[in-house]
Coordinates of C-alpha atoms in Angstrom, one line a residue:
N23 CA 5.3 3.6 2.3
L24 CA 5.4 7.3 3.1
T25 CA 3.9 7.2 6.7
E26 CA 6.7 4.4 7.4
V27 CA 9.3 6.1 5.8
A28 CA 8.8 9.4 7.4
A29 CA 8.5 7.8 11.0
G30 CA 12.1 6.4 10.2
V31 CA 13.4 10.1 9.1
Q32 CA 12.0 11.6 12.3
W33 CA 13.8 9.3 14.6
A34 CA 16.8 10.1 12.7
L35 CA 16.0 14.4 13.0
D36 CA 15.1 13.4 16.7
H37 CA 18.7 11.3 17.4
P38 CA 20.9 13.3 15.4
D39 CA 23.7 11.9 17.8
A40 CA 23.0 7.8 17.2
T41 CA 25.5 5.8 15.6
R42 CA 25.3 4.3 12.2
E43 CA 24.1 0.7 13.8
E44 CA 21.9 2.4 16.3
L45 CA 20.4 4.3 13.4
L46 CA 20.1 1.1 11.3
E47 CA 18.3 -0.7 13.7
A48 CA 15.4 2.3 14.2
L49 CA 14.9 2.5 10.5
M50 CA 14.3 -1.2 10.0
E51 CA 12.0 -1.2 13.3
R52 CA 9.7 1.5 11.7
I53 CA 10.3 1.0 8.0
S54 CA 9.0 -2.8 7.4
G55 CA 9.8 -3.0 3.2
P56 CA 8.4 -2.2 0.4
D57 CA 5.1 -0.9 -0.3
F58 CA 3.7 -1.6 -3.9
P59 CA 0.6 0.2 -5.4
T60 CA -1.2 -2.8 -6.3
G61 CA -0.9 -4.7 -2.5
G62 CA 0.0 -8.4 -2.5
Q63 CA 2.6 -9.6 -0.4
I64 CA 6.5 -10.0 0.5
V65 CA 7.6 -13.4 1.6
G66 CA 9.9 -13.4 4.4
R67 CA 12.3 -10.4 5.6
R68 CA 15.7 -11.6 4.3
G69 CA 15.8 -9.8 1.2
I70 CA 14.4 -6.4 2.9
Q71 CA 17.2 -7.0 5.8
D72 CA 19.9 -7.5 2.8
A73 CA 18.8 -4.1 0.8
Y74 CA 18.8 -2.3 4.3
R75 CA 22.4 -3.5 5.7
T76 CA 23.9 -3.5 1.9
G77 CA 22.4 -1.4 -0.3
R78 CA 21.0 -4.1 -2.8
G79 CA 18.6 -7.2 -2.3
S80 CA 16.0 -9.3 -3.8
V81 CA 12.4 -9.3 -2.1
T82 CA 10.0 -12.0 -3.2
M83 CA 6.6 -11.1 -4.2
R84 CA 3.2 -13.0 -3.7
A85 CA -0.1 -12.5 -4.6
V86 CA -2.7 -12.6 -2.3
T87 CA -4.6 -16.1 -2.4
E88 CA -7.8 -17.8 -0.5
I89 CA -8.4 -21.3 -0.7
T90 CA -12.0 -21.4 0.0
E91 CA -15.9 -22.5 -1.6
D92 CA -18.0 -21.2 -4.2
K93 CA -21.8 -21.0 -3.8
R94 CA -22.1 -24.2 -5.7
G95 CA -19.7 -25.7 -2.8
R96 CA -16.5 -26.3 -5.4
T97 CA -13.1 -25.8 -3.9
I98 CA -11.7 -23.0 -5.4
I99 CA -8.5 -20.3 -5.0
A100 CA -9.7 -16.7 -4.9
I101 CA -6.8 -14.6 -6.2
T102 CA -7.7 -11.0 -5.1
Q103 CA -4.1 -9.1 -5.3
L104 CA -1.5 -9.5 -7.9
P105 CA 2.5 -9.0 -7.5
Y106 CA 3.2 -5.4 -8.8
Q107 CA 3.0 -4.9 -12.5
V108 CA 1.7 -8.4 -13.3
N109 CA -1.1 -8.4 -16.0
P110 CA -3.8 -10.3 -14.9
D111 CA -4.9 -11.2 -18.6
N112 CA -1.6 -12.4 -19.5
L113 CA -1.8 -14.0 -16.1
L114 CA -4.7 -16.0 -17.4
E115 CA -3.2 -16.7 -20.3
R116 CA -0.5 -18.3 -18.7
I117 CA -2.3 -19.9 -16.1
A118 CA -4.2 -21.9 -19.0
E119 CA -1.2 -22.6 -21.1
L120 CA 0.0 -24.7 -18.2
V121 CA -3.1 -26.3 -17.6
E122 CA -3.1 -27.3 -21.6
Q123 CA 0.6 -28.5 -21.4
G124 CA 0.0 -30.8 -18.0
K125 CA 2.2 -28.8 -15.8
V126 CA -0.1 -27.7 -13.7
G127 CA -3.1 -30.3 -13.1
G128 CA -6.3 -30.5 -10.7
I129 CA -7.6 -27.3 -12.6
A130 CA -11.6 -27.2 -13.8
D131 CA -12.0 -23.6 -14.9
L132 CA -10.5 -20.0 -14.6
V133 CA -13.1 -17.3 -14.4
D134 CA -12.2 -13.2 -14.1
E135 CA -14.8 -11.8 -11.7
S136 CA -12.8 -8.5 -11.8
S137 CA -15.1 -5.2 -11.9
S138 CA -14.5 -1.6 -11.2
R139 CA -16.9 -2.1 -8.1
T140 CA -15.5 -5.1 -6.3
G141 CA -11.8 -4.7 -7.3
M142 CA -9.9 -7.4 -9.1
R143 CA -10.5 -11.1 -8.2
I144 CA -9.5 -13.8 -10.4
V145 CA -11.0 -17.4 -9.3
V146 CA -9.0 -20.8 -10.0
V147 CA -11.6 -23.3 -9.9
L148 CA -10.3 -26.7 -8.5
K149 CA -11.4 -30.7 -9.7
R150 CA -12.6 -32.9 -7.1
D151 CA -9.6 -34.8 -6.6
A152 CA -7.5 -31.9 -6.8
V153 CA -5.1 -30.8 -3.5
P154 CA -5.5 -27.2 -3.3
K155 CA -2.1 -26.3 -1.5
V156 CA -0.4 -28.2 -4.4
V157 CA -2.1 -26.4 -7.4
L158 CA -1.7 -23.1 -5.3
N159 CA 2.0 -23.9 -4.7
N160 CA 2.5 -25.0 -8.8
L161 CA 0.8 -21.6 -9.6
F162 CA 3.3 -19.7 -7.5
K163 CA 6.3 -21.8 -9.3
Y164 CA 5.4 -21.5 -12.8
T165 CA 3.7 -18.3 -13.0
Q166 CA 3.8 -14.1 -12.0
L167 CA 1.8 -15.0 -8.8
Q168 CA 5.2 -14.8 -7.4
D169 CA 7.6 -12.9 -8.8
N170 CA 11.4 -12.0 -7.6
F171 CA 12.1 -7.6 -7.6
G172 CA 15.6 -6.7 -7.1
A173 CA 15.9 -3.9 -5.0
N174 CA 19.0 -1.3 -5.9
M175 CA 19.2 1.4 -3.4
L176 CA 21.3 3.8 -6.0
A177 CA 21.5 7.7 -5.3
L178 CA 23.4 10.2 -6.3
V179 CA 25.6 11.6 -3.7
D180 CA 28.1 14.7 -4.6
G181 CA 27.1 14.0 -8.1
V182 CA 28.4 10.5 -7.8
P183 CA 26.3 7.4 -8.1
R184 CA 26.4 5.8 -5.0
T185 CA 25.0 2.5 -3.8
L186 CA 23.4 3.3 -0.1
T187 CA 22.8 1.3 3.1
L188 CA 19.2 2.1 4.6
D189 CA 20.5 4.4 7.1
A190 CA 23.1 6.6 4.8
F191 CA 20.3 7.0 2.5
V192 CA 18.3 8.6 5.3
T193 CA 21.4 10.3 6.2
N194 CA 22.1 11.8 2.9
W195 CA 18.4 12.9 2.6
I196 CA 18.1 15.1 5.7
E197 CA 21.5 16.4 4.8
H198 CA 20.3 17.6 1.3
Q199 CA 16.9 19.0 2.9
V200 CA 19.0 20.7 5.1
E201 CA 20.8 22.4 2.2
V202 CA 17.8 22.8 1.0
I203 CA 16.2 25.0 3.7
Q204 CA 19.5 26.7 4.0
R205 CA 19.4 27.8 0.2
R206 CA 15.8 28.7 0.5
T207 CA 16.4 30.9 3.8
A208 CA 19.4 32.6 2.0
Y209 CA 17.3 33.4 -1.0
R210 CA 14.3 34.6 1.0
L211 CA 16.8 36.8 3.3
R212 CA 18.1 38.3 -0.2
I213 CA 14.9 39.2 -1.5
A214 CA 13.5 40.7 2.1
E215 CA 16.8 42.5 2.8
E216 CA 16.7 43.9 -1.2
R217 CA 12.8 44.8 -0.3
V218 CA 13.5 46.4 2.8
H219 CA 16.3 48.7 1.1
I220 CA 13.9 49.7 -1.2
L221 CA 11.5 50.7 1.5
I222 CA 13.8 52.8 3.5
G223 CA 14.3 54.9 0.4
L224 CA 10.5 55.3 0.2
L225 CA 10.4 56.5 3.7
K226 CA 12.8 59.2 3.2
A227 CA 11.0 60.1 -0.4
I228 CA 7.4 60.5 1.6
D229 CA 9.1 62.3 4.3
R230 CA 10.2 65.1 1.9
I231 CA 7.9 64.3 -0.8
D232 CA 7.1 68.1 -2.0
E233 CA 10.6 68.4 -2.5
V234 CA 11.2 65.1 -4.1
I235 CA 8.1 65.8 -6.8
A236 CA 9.6 69.2 -7.5
L237 CA 13.2 67.9 -8.3
I238 CA 11.6 65.4 -10.3
R239 CA 9.6 68.0 -12.6
A240 CA 12.2 70.2 -12.6
S241 CA 14.7 67.4 -14.1
E242 CA 16.2 67.5 -17.4
S243 CA 16.7 63.7 -17.6
A244 CA 16.0 60.5 -15.5
S245 CA 19.6 60.3 -15.1
V246 CA 19.6 64.0 -13.9
A247 CA 16.7 63.4 -11.6
Q248 CA 18.6 60.2 -10.3
A249 CA 21.8 62.3 -9.2
G250 CA 19.4 65.0 -7.3
L251 CA 17.2 62.6 -5.7
M252 CA 20.8 60.6 -4.3
K253 CA 21.9 64.0 -3.1
L254 CA 18.9 65.0 -1.3
L255 CA 17.8 62.4 0.3
D256 CA 21.2 60.4 0.8
I257 CA 20.1 57.1 -1.0
D258 CA 22.0 54.9 -3.3
E259 CA 21.1 54.3 -7.0
I260 CA 19.0 51.4 -6.6
Q261 CA 17.0 53.3 -3.9
A262 CA 16.5 56.5 -6.5
Q263 CA 15.8 54.2 -9.5
A264 CA 12.7 52.6 -7.4
I265 CA 11.8 56.1 -6.7
L266 CA 11.6 57.4 -10.2
D267 CA 10.0 53.7 -11.3
M268 CA 7.0 55.2 -9.6
Q269 CA 4.1 57.4 -11.0
L270 CA 4.1 60.7 -9.3
R271 CA 0.3 60.3 -8.7
K272 CA 1.2 56.9 -7.0
L273 CA 4.2 58.2 -5.4
A274 CA 2.5 61.2 -3.8
A275 CA -0.3 58.6 -2.4
L276 CA 1.8 56.4 -0.5
E277 CA 1.0 56.1 3.2
R278 CA 4.1 56.4 5.6
N279 CA 2.0 54.1 8.0
E280 CA 1.8 51.4 5.5
L281 CA 5.3 51.3 4.1
Q282 CA 7.0 51.5 8.2
T283 CA 4.7 48.5 8.7
Q284 CA 6.2 46.4 5.7
H285 CA 9.2 47.5 6.8
D286 CA 9.2 46.0 10.3
K287 CA 7.4 42.8 9.2
L288 CA 10.2 42.6 7.0
M289 CA 12.9 43.3 9.5
A290 CA 11.3 40.4 11.9
E291 CA 11.4 38.2 8.9
I292 CA 15.3 39.0 8.4
A293 CA 16.1 38.4 12.0
D294 CA 14.3 35.0 12.0
Y295 CA 16.2 33.6 8.4
K296 CA 19.3 34.7 10.0
D297 CA 18.6 32.9 13.0
I298 CA 17.4 29.5 10.8
L299 CA 21.1 30.1 8.8
S300 CA 23.1 30.3 12.2
N301 CA 21.1 27.3 14.2
L302 CA 21.6 23.6 12.7
T303 CA 19.1 22.7 15.1
R304 CA 16.3 24.9 13.5
Q305 CA 16.9 23.9 10.1
R306 CA 16.4 20.1 11.2
S307 CA 13.1 21.2 13.0
I308 CA 11.9 22.7 9.9
V309 CA 12.4 19.5 8.0
S310 CA 10.7 17.7 10.4
E311 CA 8.0 20.2 10.8
E312 CA 7.7 20.0 6.7
L313 CA 7.8 16.2 6.2
A314 CA 5.1 16.1 8.4
E315 CA 3.0 18.3 6.8
I316 CA 3.5 15.7 3.5
V317 CA 2.4 12.7 5.7
N318 CA -1.0 14.3 6.8
K319 CA -1.7 15.2 3.5
F320 CA -0.3 11.7 1.7
G321 CA 0.4 9.4 4.2
D322 CA -1.6 5.9 4.1
E323 CA -1.7 2.6 5.6
R324 CA 0.5 -0.2 3.8
L325 CA -1.0 -2.1 1.2
T326 CA 1.7 -4.9 0.7
T327 CA 1.7 -7.6 3.8
I328 CA 4.9 -9.1 4.8
V329 CA 4.4 -12.6 5.8
A330 CA 7.1 -15.2 7.3
D331 CA 9.3 -17.5 4.7
E332 CA 9.7 -20.9 6.0
N333 CA 13.4 -20.7 5.0
D334 CA 13.8 -17.8 7.4
V335 CA 13.9 -19.6 10.2
T336 CA 17.1 -19.7 12.1
H337 CA 19.4 -22.0 13.9
E338 CA 18.0 -20.5 17.0
D339 CA 14.6 -20.7 16.3
L340 CA 15.1 -24.5 16.6
I341 CA 16.7 -24.3 20.2
A342 CA 13.9 -24.4 22.6
V343 CA 14.3 -21.6 25.3
E344 CA 15.0 -23.7 28.9
P345 CA 16.6 -22.9 31.9
I346 CA 20.4 -24.2 32.3
V347 CA 22.9 -23.9 35.2
V348 CA 26.5 -22.5 33.6
T349 CA 29.7 -23.2 35.7
L350 CA 33.2 -21.7 35.2
S351 CA 36.3 -23.3 36.5
A352 CA 39.2 -21.1 38.0
D353 CA 41.5 -22.9 35.4
G354 CA 39.0 -22.0 32.1
Y355 CA 36.7 -25.1 32.2
I356 CA 33.0 -23.7 31.2
K357 CA 29.7 -25.7 30.9
R358 CA 26.2 -25.6 30.8
T359 CA 23.6 -28.0 32.4
K360 CA 19.8 -28.3 32.3
A361 CA 18.7 -26.9 35.4
A362 CA 16.2 -29.9 36.0
L363 CA 19.3 -32.0 36.5
Y364 CA 19.5 -30.3 39.6
R365 CA 17.0 -30.8 42.5
S366 CA 16.5 -28.6 46.1
Q367 CA 17.5 -30.8 49.1
K368 CA 16.0 -30.8 52.6
R369 CA 18.0 -30.3 55.6
G370 CA 20.8 -32.2 56.6
G371 CA 21.1 -33.6 52.6
R372 CA 24.2 -34.9 51.0
G373 CA 23.3 -32.6 47.4
V374 CA 25.0 -33.8 44.5
K375 CA 28.2 -33.8 43.1
G376 CA 28.3 -30.6 40.5
A377 CA 31.6 -31.0 38.2
A378 CA 34.4 -33.2 38.0
L379 CA 37.7 -31.1 38.0
K380 CA 41.3 -31.5 38.0
Q381 CA 42.9 -31.5 41.3
D382 CA 43.2 -27.5 42.8
D383 CA 40.5 -26.3 40.3
V384 CA 37.7 -25.0 41.7
V385 CA 34.1 -23.3 40.5
T386 CA 34.6 -19.7 40.4
N387 CA 31.3 -18.8 38.5
F388 CA 27.9 -20.6 39.2
F389 CA 24.9 -18.7 37.8
V390 CA 21.4 -19.9 36.2
T391 CA 20.1 -18.4 32.8
T392 CA 18.6 -19.1 29.7
T393 CA 19.6 -20.9 26.5
H394 CA 19.2 -17.2 24.8
H395 CA 20.7 -15.2 26.7
W396 CA 23.7 -13.7 25.9
I397 CA 26.8 -14.2 28.2
L398 CA 29.8 -11.7 28.3
F399 CA 33.2 -12.5 28.9
F400 CA 35.7 -10.0 30.1
T401 CA 39.7 -10.7 30.1
N402 CA 42.3 -9.3 32.1
R403 CA 43.7 -7.7 28.9
G404 CA 40.5 -5.2 28.4
R405 CA 38.5 -7.1 26.0
V406 CA 35.0 -8.8 25.9
F407 CA 33.6 -11.5 23.8
R408 CA 29.9 -12.9 24.1
V409 CA 28.3 -15.9 22.8
K410 CA 24.7 -17.2 23.5
A411 CA 24.5 -19.8 25.9
Y412 CA 23.4 -22.3 24.2
E413 CA 26.8 -22.3 22.3
L414 CA 28.2 -23.6 25.6
T415 CA 29.2 -27.3 26.0
D416 CA 26.0 -29.1 26.8
T417 CA 27.3 -31.6 29.5
G418 CA 25.7 -33.8 32.6
R419 CA 26.5 -32.4 36.2
D420 CA 29.5 -34.1 36.6
A421 CA 31.6 -33.1 33.6
R422 CA 34.3 -30.8 33.5
G423 CA 32.9 -28.9 30.1
Q424 CA 35.6 -27.4 27.9
H425 CA 38.0 -25.1 28.1
V426 CA 37.3 -21.5 26.7
A427 CA 40.6 -21.3 24.6
N428 CA 39.0 -24.1 22.5
K429 CA 35.4 -22.3 22.0
T430 CA 34.5 -21.5 18.5
Y431 CA 34.2 -17.8 19.8
A432 CA 37.8 -17.8 19.8
I433 CA 38.6 -16.4 23.9
T434 CA 42.1 -16.6 23.6
A435 CA 43.1 -14.6 26.5
R436 CA 43.2 -16.2 29.7
L437 CA 40.3 -15.1 32.3
S438 CA 40.8 -12.7 34.6
T439 CA 39.4 -14.3 38.0

């Protein structure tokens, strides 16, 4: 989507010192994923993230459907948007074939209600005993109501085809646009300087117009006139030729003030062009301004929606967020315990046992956090490791826990205490 991509590029332009990972994360926040002209749905974000992080991925597209009832009270599946490049007529034929072959049951009728006024709408009328979700899932399985699109983020970099991550794509695009600005500005500078050079010659000619006209009329040839003008006005061949290219009537009609105004305007433009060429910040700012103009003209809302995929559920999503107590001993034994296993005590109470430690071992760290928080471990060798709190061994209050050297996050150095 142009608007989303532009937002990502603008962030990159505003943060030239961002690391690759920072840029990638910022772009992924702003650029949701592909946006197809026919709308539809993208199922899950994993394929998009793979494409953004590696340059290759596969995106699952689905039609936009709704299970509802028609005016006669029949249960129907209304299809209002199709995956990109899916032909409605071919889809209808395919569904009819599946019904005839018995691969998809529960369908009583197919109606194409599409029109130029209301847009695309295909209605699948279900039988009374049909289970709508089952029918819909079978249609996703056997027809192009669900389809996969491969993402291959290929681009020419220095004339060589390369598969790029999203951040590399944006970085290379910005570098290309900066180069375009530089080359365009250099061209404009050259044209302006050439015109100023001509104007200087014309101004000199106007200051001595009578002598110039007399010299031209008295000259036997153009080459003689050119040489005479160069000597008379102290100009070069290009300036002299520009004077000779004008009719004497037009040359005599030139107004000095008008030429001087043109000259001064061009000199200001030349100074601006030189400033642009010497200032990378200005070049990036021009890219930003021109991109904003494009978005104002052509930017639009996203047509393709992104819906969750049941397969996108991560291990962490299945772990409840709950308060825990983390204890770490001087000998490096660590554990987590549910905070609910501890209780507040009144004045004079005996308290409860918090850990079963070896002789001479004591608890050095004791704090409350939640299962989804990160915990950082700093070693006496200047290294740092991090784990999610739920990865720590879950034990009771009086358990010793597990030594950090045995944990899967590979803290092999002795912790500094």
